[in-house]
Amino acid sequence: QLLGVKVALAGRHAFVRFRCATGDAMGMNMVGKGVNTVLAEALETPALEGAELIGLSGNYCTDKKPAAVNWIEGRGKHVAAEAVIPAKAVREVLKAEPLRIARLNVAKNLLGSALAGSIGGFNAHASNLVTAVFLACGQDPAQNVESSQCITTIEAVPTPDGDHDLRIACTMPSVECGTV
Protein backbone atom coordinates (compact mmCIF):
# COMPACT_ATOMS: atom_id res chain seq x y z
CA GLN A 1 0.00 0.00 0.00
CA LEU A 2 1.46 3.34 -1.06
CA LEU A 3 1.65 5.76 1.87
CA GLY A 4 3.58 8.61 0.32
CA VAL A 5 6.13 9.79 -2.23
CA LYS A 6 9.05 12.14 -1.65
CA VAL A 7 11.23 13.66 -4.35
CA ALA A 8 14.75 15.01 -3.80
CA LEU A 9 16.48 16.97 -6.56
CA ALA A 10 20.18 17.09 -7.37
CA GLY A 11 20.72 19.24 -10.44
CA ARG A 12 18.72 17.65 -13.26
CA HIS A 13 18.31 14.37 -11.38
CA ALA A 14 15.15 13.51 -9.45
CA PHE A 15 15.37 10.87 -6.73
CA VAL A 16 12.01 9.46 -5.74
CA ARG A 17 11.42 7.72 -2.41
CA PHE A 18 8.22 5.67 -2.19
CA ARG A 19 6.93 4.97 1.31
CA CYS A 20 4.80 1.82 1.45
CA ALA A 21 3.17 -0.44 4.01
CA THR A 22 4.19 -4.04 3.34
CA GLY A 23 2.46 -5.81 6.21
CA ASP A 24 4.72 -8.36 7.87
CA ALA A 25 7.13 -8.64 4.93
CA MET A 26 10.39 -6.70 4.72
CA GLY A 27 9.01 -5.63 1.34
CA MET A 28 12.01 -4.50 -0.72
CA ASN A 29 11.23 -6.87 -3.61
CA MET A 30 7.50 -6.16 -3.74
CA VAL A 31 8.03 -2.40 -3.49
CA GLY A 32 10.70 -2.54 -6.20
CA LYS A 33 8.34 -4.35 -8.58
CA GLY A 34 5.52 -1.91 -7.88
CA VAL A 35 7.74 1.15 -8.27
CA ASN A 36 9.12 -0.20 -11.53
CA THR A 37 5.56 -0.48 -12.90
CA VAL A 38 4.57 2.99 -11.66
CA LEU A 39 7.65 4.63 -13.15
CA ALA A 40 7.27 2.83 -16.49
CA GLU A 41 3.70 4.12 -16.77
CA ALA A 42 4.65 7.63 -15.58
CA LEU A 43 7.38 7.89 -18.23
CA GLU A 44 4.74 7.33 -20.92
CA THR A 45 2.83 10.50 -19.92
CA PRO A 46 3.34 13.77 -21.83
CA ALA A 47 4.36 15.55 -18.60
CA LEU A 48 7.55 13.46 -18.43
CA GLU A 49 8.42 13.55 -22.12
CA GLY A 50 12.20 13.34 -22.50
CA ALA A 51 12.71 11.98 -18.98
CA GLU A 52 14.76 8.82 -18.59
CA LEU A 53 14.87 6.19 -15.86
CA ILE A 54 18.58 5.64 -15.26
CA GLY A 55 18.15 3.11 -12.47
CA LEU A 56 15.33 1.76 -10.35
CA SER A 57 17.37 2.41 -7.22
CA GLY A 58 19.27 5.66 -6.96
CA ASN A 59 20.50 4.85 -3.43
CA TYR A 60 18.02 7.33 -1.93
CA CYS A 61 16.45 4.26 -0.34
CA THR A 62 19.89 3.76 1.24
CA ASP A 63 19.53 0.00 1.40
CA LYS A 64 22.27 -1.48 3.60
CA LYS A 65 23.96 1.88 4.21
CA PRO A 66 23.74 4.20 7.23
CA ALA A 67 21.97 7.42 6.29
CA ALA A 68 20.39 10.40 7.96
CA VAL A 69 17.21 10.00 5.89
CA ASN A 70 16.50 6.62 7.51
CA TRP A 71 17.40 7.99 10.95
CA ILE A 72 14.93 10.87 10.50
CA GLU A 73 12.12 9.30 8.48
CA GLY A 74 12.55 5.66 9.44
CA ARG A 75 12.65 2.64 7.16
CA GLY A 76 11.13 -0.71 8.06
CA LYS A 77 9.87 -1.16 11.59
CA HIS A 78 10.19 1.46 14.35
CA VAL A 79 11.13 -0.16 17.65
CA ALA A 80 11.22 1.39 21.11
CA ALA A 81 11.99 -0.49 24.32
CA GLU A 82 12.45 0.59 27.93
CA ALA A 83 13.39 -1.15 31.14
CA VAL A 84 14.05 -0.16 34.74
CA ILE A 85 16.91 -2.07 36.36
CA PRO A 86 16.90 -2.00 40.18
CA ALA A 87 20.01 -0.57 41.84
CA LYS A 88 20.67 -3.90 43.55
CA ALA A 89 20.82 -5.71 40.18
CA VAL A 90 23.10 -3.02 38.74
CA ARG A 91 25.54 -3.52 41.60
CA GLU A 92 25.35 -7.31 41.94
CA VAL A 93 25.05 -8.37 38.30
CA LEU A 94 26.71 -5.53 36.39
CA LYS A 95 29.23 -4.74 39.16
CA ALA A 96 28.62 -1.02 38.58
CA GLU A 97 27.03 2.05 40.12
CA PRO A 98 23.76 3.40 38.64
CA LEU A 99 24.83 7.08 38.70
CA ARG A 100 28.13 6.28 36.96
CA ILE A 101 26.43 4.27 34.22
CA ALA A 102 24.01 7.14 33.54
CA ARG A 103 26.91 9.59 33.41
CA LEU A 104 28.96 7.28 31.16
CA ASN A 105 26.05 6.93 28.72
CA VAL A 106 25.93 10.70 28.20
CA ALA A 107 29.70 11.00 27.82
CA LYS A 108 30.19 7.97 25.57
CA ASN A 109 27.01 7.15 23.68
CA LEU A 110 25.74 10.69 23.25
CA LEU A 111 28.67 13.13 23.33
CA GLY A 112 31.35 10.81 21.96
CA SER A 113 29.08 9.67 19.14
CA ALA A 114 28.16 13.27 18.31
CA LEU A 115 31.83 14.27 18.15
CA ALA A 116 32.47 11.35 15.80
CA GLY A 117 29.69 12.59 13.50
CA SER A 118 27.74 9.39 14.00
CA ILE A 119 24.52 8.87 12.06
CA GLY A 120 22.23 6.88 14.31
CA GLY A 121 25.08 5.45 16.32
CA PHE A 122 24.23 6.82 19.74
CA ASN A 123 24.53 3.42 21.38
CA ALA A 124 27.01 0.86 22.57
CA HIS A 125 27.39 -1.84 19.90
CA ALA A 126 23.75 -2.35 18.94
CA SER A 127 24.97 -3.96 15.70
CA ASN A 128 26.28 -7.00 17.58
CA LEU A 129 22.86 -7.75 19.06
CA VAL A 130 20.95 -6.95 15.86
CA THR A 131 23.19 -9.21 13.78
CA ALA A 132 22.87 -12.08 16.28
CA VAL A 133 19.07 -11.81 16.28
CA PHE A 134 18.94 -11.52 12.47
CA LEU A 135 21.10 -14.65 12.05
CA ALA A 136 19.07 -16.59 14.61
CA CYS A 137 15.78 -15.60 12.97
CA GLY A 138 16.72 -16.00 9.31
CA GLN A 139 16.87 -12.30 8.44
CA ASP A 140 19.34 -10.73 6.01
CA PRO A 141 22.35 -9.95 8.24
CA ALA A 142 23.49 -7.23 5.82
CA GLN A 143 20.43 -5.22 6.91
CA ASN A 144 22.12 -4.72 10.30
CA VAL A 145 23.75 -1.52 9.00
CA GLU A 146 20.66 0.66 9.12
CA SER A 147 18.76 -1.62 11.51
CA SER A 148 21.40 -0.95 14.18
CA GLN A 149 20.86 2.80 14.10
CA CYS A 150 19.52 3.68 17.52
CA ILE A 151 19.77 5.99 20.46
CA THR A 152 20.16 4.68 23.98
CA THR A 153 19.18 6.88 26.90
CA ILE A 154 19.91 6.05 30.51
CA GLU A 155 18.56 7.91 33.53
CA ALA A 156 19.29 7.41 37.20
CA VAL A 157 15.85 7.28 38.82
CA PRO A 158 15.70 8.15 42.54
CA THR A 159 14.15 5.50 44.78
CA PRO A 160 12.25 6.13 48.03
CA ASP A 161 15.23 4.87 50.07
CA GLY A 162 17.60 7.45 48.50
CA ASP A 163 19.24 5.06 46.04
CA HIS A 164 18.97 5.12 42.23
CA ASP A 165 17.60 2.57 39.78
CA LEU A 166 18.43 2.79 36.06
CA ARG A 167 15.84 3.55 33.39
CA ILE A 168 17.26 2.47 30.04
CA ALA A 169 15.48 3.18 26.76
CA CYS A 170 16.46 2.29 23.22
CA THR A 171 14.79 3.74 20.11
CA MET A 172 15.48 2.18 16.72
CA PRO A 173 13.77 4.00 13.82
CA SER A 174 14.72 1.68 10.96
CA VAL A 175 14.74 -2.03 11.78
CA GLU A 176 14.53 -3.78 8.44
CA CYS A 177 13.09 -7.23 8.89
CA GLY A 178 10.20 -9.44 7.90
CA THR A 179 7.99 -11.28 10.34
CA VAL A 180 6.33 -13.72 7.95
mmCIF file with all atom_site columns, C-alpha atoms in Angstrom:
data_model
loop_
_atom_site.group_PDB
_atom_site.id
_atom_site.type_symbol
_atom_site.label_atom_id
_atom_site.label_alt_id
_atom_site.label_comp_id
_atom_site.label_asym_id
_atom_site.label_entity_id
_atom_site.label_seq_id
_atom_site.pdbx_PDB_ins_code
_atom_site.Cartn_x
_atom_site.Cartn_y
_atom_site.Cartn_z
_atom_site.occupancy
_atom_site.B_iso_or_equiv
_atom_site.pdbx_formal_charge
_atom_site.auth_seq_id
_atom_site.auth_comp_id
_atom_site.auth_asym_id
_atom_site.auth_atom_id
_atom_site.pdbx_PDB_model_num
ATOM 1   C CA . GLN A 1 1   ? 0.000  0.000   0.000   1.00 0.00 ? 1   GLN A CA 1
ATOM 2   C CA . LEU A 1 2   ? 1.460  3.340   -1.063  1.00 0.00 ? 2   LEU A CA 1
ATOM 3   C CA . LEU A 1 3   ? 1.654  5.757   1.875   1.00 0.00 ? 3   LEU A CA 1
ATOM 4   C CA . GLY A 1 4   ? 3.580  8.612   0.319   1.00 0.00 ? 4   GLY A CA 1
ATOM 5   C CA . VAL A 1 5   ? 6.127  9.791   -2.228  1.00 0.00 ? 5   VAL A CA 1
ATOM 6   C CA . LYS A 1 6   ? 9.048  12.141  -1.648  1.00 0.00 ? 6   LYS A CA 1
ATOM 7   C CA . VAL A 1 7   ? 11.234 13.659  -4.352  1.00 0.00 ? 7   VAL A CA 1
ATOM 8   C CA . ALA A 1 8   ? 14.748 15.012  -3.800  1.00 0.00 ? 8   ALA A CA 1
ATOM 9   C CA . LEU A 1 9   ? 16.480 16.969  -6.563  1.00 0.00 ? 9   LEU A CA 1
ATOM 10  C CA . ALA A 1 10  ? 20.178 17.086  -7.373  1.00 0.00 ? 10  ALA A CA 1
ATOM 11  C CA . GLY A 1 11  ? 20.715 19.241  -10.445 1.00 0.00 ? 11  GLY A CA 1
ATOM 12  C CA . ARG A 1 12  ? 18.717 17.653  -13.263 1.00 0.00 ? 12  ARG A CA 1
ATOM 13  C CA . HIS A 1 13  ? 18.313 14.374  -11.384 1.00 0.00 ? 13  HIS A CA 1
ATOM 14  C CA . ALA A 1 14  ? 15.154 13.515  -9.452  1.00 0.00 ? 14  ALA A CA 1
ATOM 15  C CA . PHE A 1 15  ? 15.368 10.872  -6.733  1.00 0.00 ? 15  PHE A CA 1
ATOM 16  C CA . VAL A 1 16  ? 12.007 9.455   -5.736  1.00 0.00 ? 16  VAL A CA 1
ATOM 17  C CA . ARG A 1 17  ? 11.422 7.720   -2.409  1.00 0.00 ? 17  ARG A CA 1
ATOM 18  C CA . PHE A 1 18  ? 8.223  5.675   -2.193  1.00 0.00 ? 18  PHE A CA 1
ATOM 19  C CA . ARG A 1 19  ? 6.931  4.970   1.308   1.00 0.00 ? 19  ARG A CA 1
ATOM 20  C CA . CYS A 1 20  ? 4.803  1.823   1.453   1.00 0.00 ? 20  CYS A CA 1
ATOM 21  C CA . ALA A 1 21  ? 3.167  -0.438  4.007   1.00 0.00 ? 21  ALA A CA 1
ATOM 22  C CA . THR A 1 22  ? 4.188  -4.041  3.340   1.00 0.00 ? 22  THR A CA 1
ATOM 23  C CA . GLY A 1 23  ? 2.464  -5.813  6.214   1.00 0.00 ? 23  GLY A CA 1
ATOM 24  C CA . ASP A 1 24  ? 4.716  -8.363  7.870   1.00 0.00 ? 24  ASP A CA 1
ATOM 25  C CA . ALA A 1 25  ? 7.128  -8.639  4.931   1.00 0.00 ? 25  ALA A CA 1
ATOM 26  C CA . MET A 1 26  ? 10.386 -6.697  4.716   1.00 0.00 ? 26  MET A CA 1
ATOM 27  C CA . GLY A 1 27  ? 9.006  -5.629  1.344   1.00 0.00 ? 27  GLY A CA 1
ATOM 28  C CA . MET A 1 28  ? 12.007 -4.500  -0.725  1.00 0.00 ? 28  MET A CA 1
ATOM 29  C CA . ASN A 1 29  ? 11.230 -6.866  -3.611  1.00 0.00 ? 29  ASN A CA 1
ATOM 30  C CA . MET A 1 30  ? 7.498  -6.164  -3.742  1.00 0.00 ? 30  MET A CA 1
ATOM 31  C CA . VAL A 1 31  ? 8.029  -2.398  -3.494  1.00 0.00 ? 31  VAL A CA 1
ATOM 32  C CA . GLY A 1 32  ? 10.700 -2.539  -6.195  1.00 0.00 ? 32  GLY A CA 1
ATOM 33  C CA . LYS A 1 33  ? 8.337  -4.350  -8.584  1.00 0.00 ? 33  LYS A CA 1
ATOM 34  C CA . GLY A 1 34  ? 5.519  -1.914  -7.881  1.00 0.00 ? 34  GLY A CA 1
ATOM 35  C CA . VAL A 1 35  ? 7.740  1.148   -8.267  1.00 0.00 ? 35  VAL A CA 1
ATOM 36  C CA . ASN A 1 36  ? 9.118  -0.195  -11.530 1.00 0.00 ? 36  ASN A CA 1
ATOM 37  C CA . THR A 1 37  ? 5.556  -0.478  -12.896 1.00 0.00 ? 37  THR A CA 1
ATOM 38  C CA . VAL A 1 38  ? 4.568  2.988   -11.662 1.00 0.00 ? 38  VAL A CA 1
ATOM 39  C CA . LEU A 1 39  ? 7.653  4.630   -13.150 1.00 0.00 ? 39  LEU A CA 1
ATOM 40  C CA . ALA A 1 40  ? 7.271  2.834   -16.489 1.00 0.00 ? 40  ALA A CA 1
ATOM 41  C CA . GLU A 1 41  ? 3.697  4.124   -16.769 1.00 0.00 ? 41  GLU A CA 1
ATOM 42  C CA . ALA A 1 42  ? 4.650  7.631   -15.581 1.00 0.00 ? 42  ALA A CA 1
ATOM 43  C CA . LEU A 1 43  ? 7.382  7.890   -18.225 1.00 0.00 ? 43  LEU A CA 1
ATOM 44  C CA . GLU A 1 44  ? 4.737  7.328   -20.915 1.00 0.00 ? 44  GLU A CA 1
ATOM 45  C CA . THR A 1 45  ? 2.834  10.499  -19.922 1.00 0.00 ? 45  THR A CA 1
ATOM 46  C CA . PRO A 1 46  ? 3.345  13.773  -21.826 1.00 0.00 ? 46  PRO A CA 1
ATOM 47  C CA . ALA A 1 47  ? 4.362  15.554  -18.601 1.00 0.00 ? 47  ALA A CA 1
ATOM 48  C CA . LEU A 1 48  ? 7.551  13.458  -18.432 1.00 0.00 ? 48  LEU A CA 1
ATOM 49  C CA . GLU A 1 49  ? 8.422  13.552  -22.121 1.00 0.00 ? 49  GLU A CA 1
ATOM 50  C CA . GLY A 1 50  ? 12.199 13.340  -22.500 1.00 0.00 ? 50  GLY A CA 1
ATOM 51  C CA . ALA A 1 51  ? 12.706 11.982  -18.977 1.00 0.00 ? 51  ALA A CA 1
ATOM 52  C CA . GLU A 1 52  ? 14.756 8.820   -18.591 1.00 0.00 ? 52  GLU A CA 1
ATOM 53  C CA . LEU A 1 53  ? 14.870 6.192   -15.860 1.00 0.00 ? 53  LEU A CA 1
ATOM 54  C CA . ILE A 1 54  ? 18.581 5.642   -15.263 1.00 0.00 ? 54  ILE A CA 1
ATOM 55  C CA . GLY A 1 55  ? 18.152 3.106   -12.473 1.00 0.00 ? 55  GLY A CA 1
ATOM 56  C CA . LEU A 1 56  ? 15.331 1.763   -10.354 1.00 0.00 ? 56  LEU A CA 1
ATOM 57  C CA . SER A 1 57  ? 17.365 2.412   -7.224  1.00 0.00 ? 57  SER A CA 1
ATOM 58  C CA . GLY A 1 58  ? 19.272 5.658   -6.958  1.00 0.00 ? 58  GLY A CA 1
ATOM 59  C CA . ASN A 1 59  ? 20.498 4.852   -3.426  1.00 0.00 ? 59  ASN A CA 1
ATOM 60  C CA . TYR A 1 60  ? 18.021 7.333   -1.934  1.00 0.00 ? 60  TYR A CA 1
ATOM 61  C CA . CYS A 1 61  ? 16.447 4.257   -0.338  1.00 0.00 ? 61  CYS A CA 1
ATOM 62  C CA . THR A 1 62  ? 19.891 3.761   1.242   1.00 0.00 ? 62  THR A CA 1
ATOM 63  C CA . ASP A 1 63  ? 19.526 0.004   1.397   1.00 0.00 ? 63  ASP A CA 1
ATOM 64  C CA . LYS A 1 64  ? 22.266 -1.482  3.601   1.00 0.00 ? 64  LYS A CA 1
ATOM 65  C CA . LYS A 1 65  ? 23.959 1.880   4.207   1.00 0.00 ? 65  LYS A CA 1
ATOM 66  C CA . PRO A 1 66  ? 23.741 4.203   7.226   1.00 0.00 ? 66  PRO A CA 1
ATOM 67  C CA . ALA A 1 67  ? 21.972 7.424   6.286   1.00 0.00 ? 67  ALA A CA 1
ATOM 68  C CA . ALA A 1 68  ? 20.391 10.405  7.958   1.00 0.00 ? 68  ALA A CA 1
ATOM 69  C CA . VAL A 1 69  ? 17.205 10.003  5.893   1.00 0.00 ? 69  VAL A CA 1
ATOM 70  C CA . ASN A 1 70  ? 16.504 6.619   7.513   1.00 0.00 ? 70  ASN A CA 1
ATOM 71  C CA . TRP A 1 71  ? 17.401 7.986   10.949  1.00 0.00 ? 71  TRP A CA 1
ATOM 72  C CA . ILE A 1 72  ? 14.934 10.869  10.502  1.00 0.00 ? 72  ILE A CA 1
ATOM 73  C CA . GLU A 1 73  ? 12.118 9.300   8.482   1.00 0.00 ? 73  GLU A CA 1
ATOM 74  C CA . GLY A 1 74  ? 12.553 5.656   9.436   1.00 0.00 ? 74  GLY A CA 1
ATOM 75  C CA . ARG A 1 75  ? 12.650 2.641   7.162   1.00 0.00 ? 75  ARG A CA 1
ATOM 76  C CA . GLY A 1 76  ? 11.133 -0.708  8.055   1.00 0.00 ? 76  GLY A CA 1
ATOM 77  C CA . LYS A 1 77  ? 9.871  -1.163  11.587  1.00 0.00 ? 77  LYS A CA 1
ATOM 78  C CA . HIS A 1 78  ? 10.190 1.459   14.346  1.00 0.00 ? 78  HIS A CA 1
ATOM 79  C CA . VAL A 1 79  ? 11.127 -0.162  17.650  1.00 0.00 ? 79  VAL A CA 1
ATOM 80  C CA . ALA A 1 80  ? 11.224 1.392   21.111  1.00 0.00 ? 80  ALA A CA 1
ATOM 81  C CA . ALA A 1 81  ? 11.993 -0.487  24.320  1.00 0.00 ? 81  ALA A CA 1
ATOM 82  C CA . GLU A 1 82  ? 12.450 0.591   27.929  1.00 0.00 ? 82  GLU A CA 1
ATOM 83  C CA . ALA A 1 83  ? 13.389 -1.151  31.143  1.00 0.00 ? 83  ALA A CA 1
ATOM 84  C CA . VAL A 1 84  ? 14.052 -0.163  34.740  1.00 0.00 ? 84  VAL A CA 1
ATOM 85  C CA . ILE A 1 85  ? 16.914 -2.066  36.363  1.00 0.00 ? 85  ILE A CA 1
ATOM 86  C CA . PRO A 1 86  ? 16.899 -1.995  40.176  1.00 0.00 ? 86  PRO A CA 1
ATOM 87  C CA . ALA A 1 87  ? 20.010 -0.569  41.843  1.00 0.00 ? 87  ALA A CA 1
ATOM 88  C CA . LYS A 1 88  ? 20.670 -3.900  43.554  1.00 0.00 ? 88  LYS A CA 1
ATOM 89  C CA . ALA A 1 89  ? 20.819 -5.710  40.183  1.00 0.00 ? 89  ALA A CA 1
ATOM 90  C CA . VAL A 1 90  ? 23.096 -3.017  38.740  1.00 0.00 ? 90  VAL A CA 1
ATOM 91  C CA . ARG A 1 91  ? 25.542 -3.518  41.598  1.00 0.00 ? 91  ARG A CA 1
ATOM 92  C CA . GLU A 1 92  ? 25.354 -7.310  41.941  1.00 0.00 ? 92  GLU A CA 1
ATOM 93  C CA . VAL A 1 93  ? 25.053 -8.367  38.301  1.00 0.00 ? 93  VAL A CA 1
ATOM 94  C CA . LEU A 1 94  ? 26.712 -5.529  36.389  1.00 0.00 ? 94  LEU A CA 1
ATOM 95  C CA . LYS A 1 95  ? 29.226 -4.743  39.158  1.00 0.00 ? 95  LYS A CA 1
ATOM 96  C CA . ALA A 1 96  ? 28.620 -1.021  38.581  1.00 0.00 ? 96  ALA A CA 1
ATOM 97  C CA . GLU A 1 97  ? 27.027 2.052   40.119  1.00 0.00 ? 97  GLU A CA 1
ATOM 98  C CA . PRO A 1 98  ? 23.758 3.402   38.636  1.00 0.00 ? 98  PRO A CA 1
ATOM 99  C CA . LEU A 1 99  ? 24.830 7.077   38.696  1.00 0.00 ? 99  LEU A CA 1
ATOM 100 C CA . ARG A 1 100 ? 28.129 6.278   36.965  1.00 0.00 ? 100 ARG A CA 1
ATOM 101 C CA . ILE A 1 101 ? 26.434 4.270   34.225  1.00 0.00 ? 101 ILE A CA 1
ATOM 102 C CA . ALA A 1 102 ? 24.013 7.139   33.538  1.00 0.00 ? 102 ALA A CA 1
ATOM 103 C CA . ARG A 1 103 ? 26.912 9.588   33.406  1.00 0.00 ? 103 ARG A CA 1
ATOM 104 C CA . LEU A 1 104 ? 28.958 7.285   31.164  1.00 0.00 ? 104 LEU A CA 1
ATOM 105 C CA . ASN A 1 105 ? 26.048 6.927   28.717  1.00 0.00 ? 105 ASN A CA 1
ATOM 106 C CA . VAL A 1 106 ? 25.927 10.703  28.203  1.00 0.00 ? 106 VAL A CA 1
ATOM 107 C CA . ALA A 1 107 ? 29.699 10.998  27.816  1.00 0.00 ? 107 ALA A CA 1
ATOM 108 C CA . LYS A 1 108 ? 30.192 7.965   25.565  1.00 0.00 ? 108 LYS A CA 1
ATOM 109 C CA . ASN A 1 109 ? 27.013 7.146   23.677  1.00 0.00 ? 109 ASN A CA 1
ATOM 110 C CA . LEU A 1 110 ? 25.741 10.693  23.246  1.00 0.00 ? 110 LEU A CA 1
ATOM 111 C CA . LEU A 1 111 ? 28.668 13.132  23.330  1.00 0.00 ? 111 LEU A CA 1
ATOM 112 C CA . GLY A 1 112 ? 31.349 10.808  21.964  1.00 0.00 ? 112 GLY A CA 1
ATOM 113 C CA . SER A 1 113 ? 29.080 9.667   19.144  1.00 0.00 ? 113 SER A CA 1
ATOM 114 C CA . ALA A 1 114 ? 28.162 13.272  18.309  1.00 0.00 ? 114 ALA A CA 1
ATOM 115 C CA . LEU A 1 115 ? 31.832 14.268  18.149  1.00 0.00 ? 115 LEU A CA 1
ATOM 116 C CA . ALA A 1 116 ? 32.469 11.354  15.797  1.00 0.00 ? 116 ALA A CA 1
ATOM 117 C CA . GLY A 1 117 ? 29.685 12.588  13.500  1.00 0.00 ? 117 GLY A CA 1
ATOM 118 C CA . SER A 1 118 ? 27.740 9.388   14.000  1.00 0.00 ? 118 SER A CA 1
ATOM 119 C CA . ILE A 1 119 ? 24.517 8.866   12.061  1.00 0.00 ? 119 ILE A CA 1
ATOM 120 C CA . GLY A 1 120 ? 22.231 6.884   14.314  1.00 0.00 ? 120 GLY A CA 1
ATOM 121 C CA . GLY A 1 121 ? 25.085 5.450   16.325  1.00 0.00 ? 121 GLY A CA 1
ATOM 122 C CA . PHE A 1 122 ? 24.231 6.820   19.739  1.00 0.00 ? 122 PHE A CA 1
ATOM 123 C CA . ASN A 1 123 ? 24.525 3.419   21.376  1.00 0.00 ? 123 ASN A CA 1
ATOM 124 C CA . ALA A 1 124 ? 27.014 0.857   22.571  1.00 0.00 ? 124 ALA A CA 1
ATOM 125 C CA . HIS A 1 125 ? 27.389 -1.837  19.902  1.00 0.00 ? 125 HIS A CA 1
ATOM 126 C CA . ALA A 1 126 ? 23.754 -2.352  18.935  1.00 0.00 ? 126 ALA A CA 1
ATOM 127 C CA . SER A 1 127 ? 24.969 -3.956  15.699  1.00 0.00 ? 127 SER A CA 1
ATOM 128 C CA . ASN A 1 128 ? 26.282 -6.995  17.582  1.00 0.00 ? 128 ASN A CA 1
ATOM 129 C CA . LEU A 1 129 ? 22.863 -7.754  19.057  1.00 0.00 ? 129 LEU A CA 1
ATOM 130 C CA . VAL A 1 130 ? 20.949 -6.950  15.865  1.00 0.00 ? 130 VAL A CA 1
ATOM 131 C CA . THR A 1 131 ? 23.194 -9.209  13.781  1.00 0.00 ? 131 THR A CA 1
ATOM 132 C CA . ALA A 1 132 ? 22.871 -12.077 16.277  1.00 0.00 ? 132 ALA A CA 1
ATOM 133 C CA . VAL A 1 133 ? 19.073 -11.805 16.280  1.00 0.00 ? 133 VAL A CA 1
ATOM 134 C CA . PHE A 1 134 ? 18.940 -11.523 12.469  1.00 0.00 ? 134 PHE A CA 1
ATOM 135 C CA . LEU A 1 135 ? 21.105 -14.648 12.053  1.00 0.00 ? 135 LEU A CA 1
ATOM 136 C CA . ALA A 1 136 ? 19.066 -16.591 14.613  1.00 0.00 ? 136 ALA A CA 1
ATOM 137 C CA . CYS A 1 137 ? 15.777 -15.602 12.965  1.00 0.00 ? 137 CYS A CA 1
ATOM 138 C CA . GLY A 1 138 ? 16.724 -15.998 9.310   1.00 0.00 ? 138 GLY A CA 1
ATOM 139 C CA . GLN A 1 139 ? 16.866 -12.302 8.436   1.00 0.00 ? 139 GLN A CA 1
ATOM 140 C CA . ASP A 1 140 ? 19.335 -10.730 6.011   1.00 0.00 ? 140 ASP A CA 1
ATOM 141 C CA . PRO A 1 141 ? 22.349 -9.947  8.243   1.00 0.00 ? 141 PRO A CA 1
ATOM 142 C CA . ALA A 1 142 ? 23.491 -7.225  5.823   1.00 0.00 ? 142 ALA A CA 1
ATOM 143 C CA . GLN A 1 143 ? 20.426 -5.223  6.914   1.00 0.00 ? 143 GLN A CA 1
ATOM 144 C CA . ASN A 1 144 ? 22.123 -4.724  10.297  1.00 0.00 ? 144 ASN A CA 1
ATOM 145 C CA . VAL A 1 145 ? 23.753 -1.518  9.000   1.00 0.00 ? 145 VAL A CA 1
ATOM 146 C CA . GLU A 1 146 ? 20.655 0.662   9.124   1.00 0.00 ? 146 GLU A CA 1
ATOM 147 C CA . SER A 1 147 ? 18.763 -1.618  11.514  1.00 0.00 ? 147 SER A CA 1
ATOM 148 C CA . SER A 1 148 ? 21.404 -0.955  14.184  1.00 0.00 ? 148 SER A CA 1
ATOM 149 C CA . GLN A 1 149 ? 20.859 2.799   14.103  1.00 0.00 ? 149 GLN A CA 1
ATOM 150 C CA . CYS A 1 150 ? 19.522 3.676   17.519  1.00 0.00 ? 150 CYS A CA 1
ATOM 151 C CA . ILE A 1 151 ? 19.772 5.990   20.456  1.00 0.00 ? 151 ILE A CA 1
ATOM 152 C CA . THR A 1 152 ? 20.163 4.680   23.979  1.00 0.00 ? 152 THR A CA 1
ATOM 153 C CA . THR A 1 153 ? 19.181 6.877   26.896  1.00 0.00 ? 153 THR A CA 1
ATOM 154 C CA . ILE A 1 154 ? 19.908 6.048   30.513  1.00 0.00 ? 154 ILE A CA 1
ATOM 155 C CA . GLU A 1 155 ? 18.563 7.912   33.530  1.00 0.00 ? 155 GLU A CA 1
ATOM 156 C CA . ALA A 1 156 ? 19.291 7.405   37.197  1.00 0.00 ? 156 ALA A CA 1
ATOM 157 C CA . VAL A 1 157 ? 15.851 7.280   38.821  1.00 0.00 ? 157 VAL A CA 1
ATOM 158 C CA . PRO A 1 158 ? 15.699 8.153   42.541  1.00 0.00 ? 158 PRO A CA 1
ATOM 159 C CA . THR A 1 159 ? 14.155 5.500   44.776  1.00 0.00 ? 159 THR A CA 1
ATOM 160 C CA . PRO A 1 160 ? 12.251 6.132   48.035  1.00 0.00 ? 160 PRO A CA 1
ATOM 161 C CA . ASP A 1 161 ? 15.233 4.872   50.068  1.00 0.00 ? 161 ASP A CA 1
ATOM 162 C CA . GLY A 1 162 ? 17.602 7.446   48.502  1.00 0.00 ? 162 GLY A CA 1
ATOM 163 C CA . ASP A 1 163 ? 19.241 5.060   46.044  1.00 0.00 ? 163 ASP A CA 1
ATOM 164 C CA . HIS A 1 164 ? 18.969 5.119   42.233  1.00 0.00 ? 164 HIS A CA 1
ATOM 165 C CA . ASP A 1 165 ? 17.595 2.568   39.775  1.00 0.00 ? 165 ASP A CA 1
ATOM 166 C CA . LEU A 1 166 ? 18.433 2.792   36.063  1.00 0.00 ? 166 LEU A CA 1
ATOM 167 C CA . ARG A 1 167 ? 15.844 3.554   33.391  1.00 0.00 ? 167 ARG A CA 1
ATOM 168 C CA . ILE A 1 168 ? 17.260 2.470   30.041  1.00 0.00 ? 168 ILE A CA 1
ATOM 169 C CA . ALA A 1 169 ? 15.480 3.183   26.764  1.00 0.00 ? 169 ALA A CA 1
ATOM 170 C CA . CYS A 1 170 ? 16.455 2.290   23.217  1.00 0.00 ? 170 CYS A CA 1
ATOM 171 C CA . THR A 1 171 ? 14.791 3.736   20.114  1.00 0.00 ? 171 THR A CA 1
ATOM 172 C CA . MET A 1 172 ? 15.479 2.175   16.716  1.00 0.00 ? 172 MET A CA 1
ATOM 173 C CA . PRO A 1 173 ? 13.771 4.002   13.817  1.00 0.00 ? 173 PRO A CA 1
ATOM 174 C CA . SER A 1 174 ? 14.717 1.682   10.961  1.00 0.00 ? 174 SER A CA 1
ATOM 175 C CA . VAL A 1 175 ? 14.740 -2.029  11.783  1.00 0.00 ? 175 VAL A CA 1
ATOM 176 C CA . GLU A 1 176 ? 14.525 -3.784  8.435   1.00 0.00 ? 176 GLU A CA 1
ATOM 177 C CA . CYS A 1 177 ? 13.087 -7.226  8.891   1.00 0.00 ? 177 CYS A CA 1
ATOM 178 C CA . GLY A 1 178 ? 10.204 -9.437  7.897   1.00 0.00 ? 178 GLY A CA 1
ATOM 179 C CA . THR A 1 179 ? 7.994  -11.275 10.337  1.00 0.00 ? 179 THR A CA 1
ATOM 180 C CA . VAL A 1 180 ? 6.332  -13.722 7.953   1.00 0.00 ? 180 VAL A CA 1
#
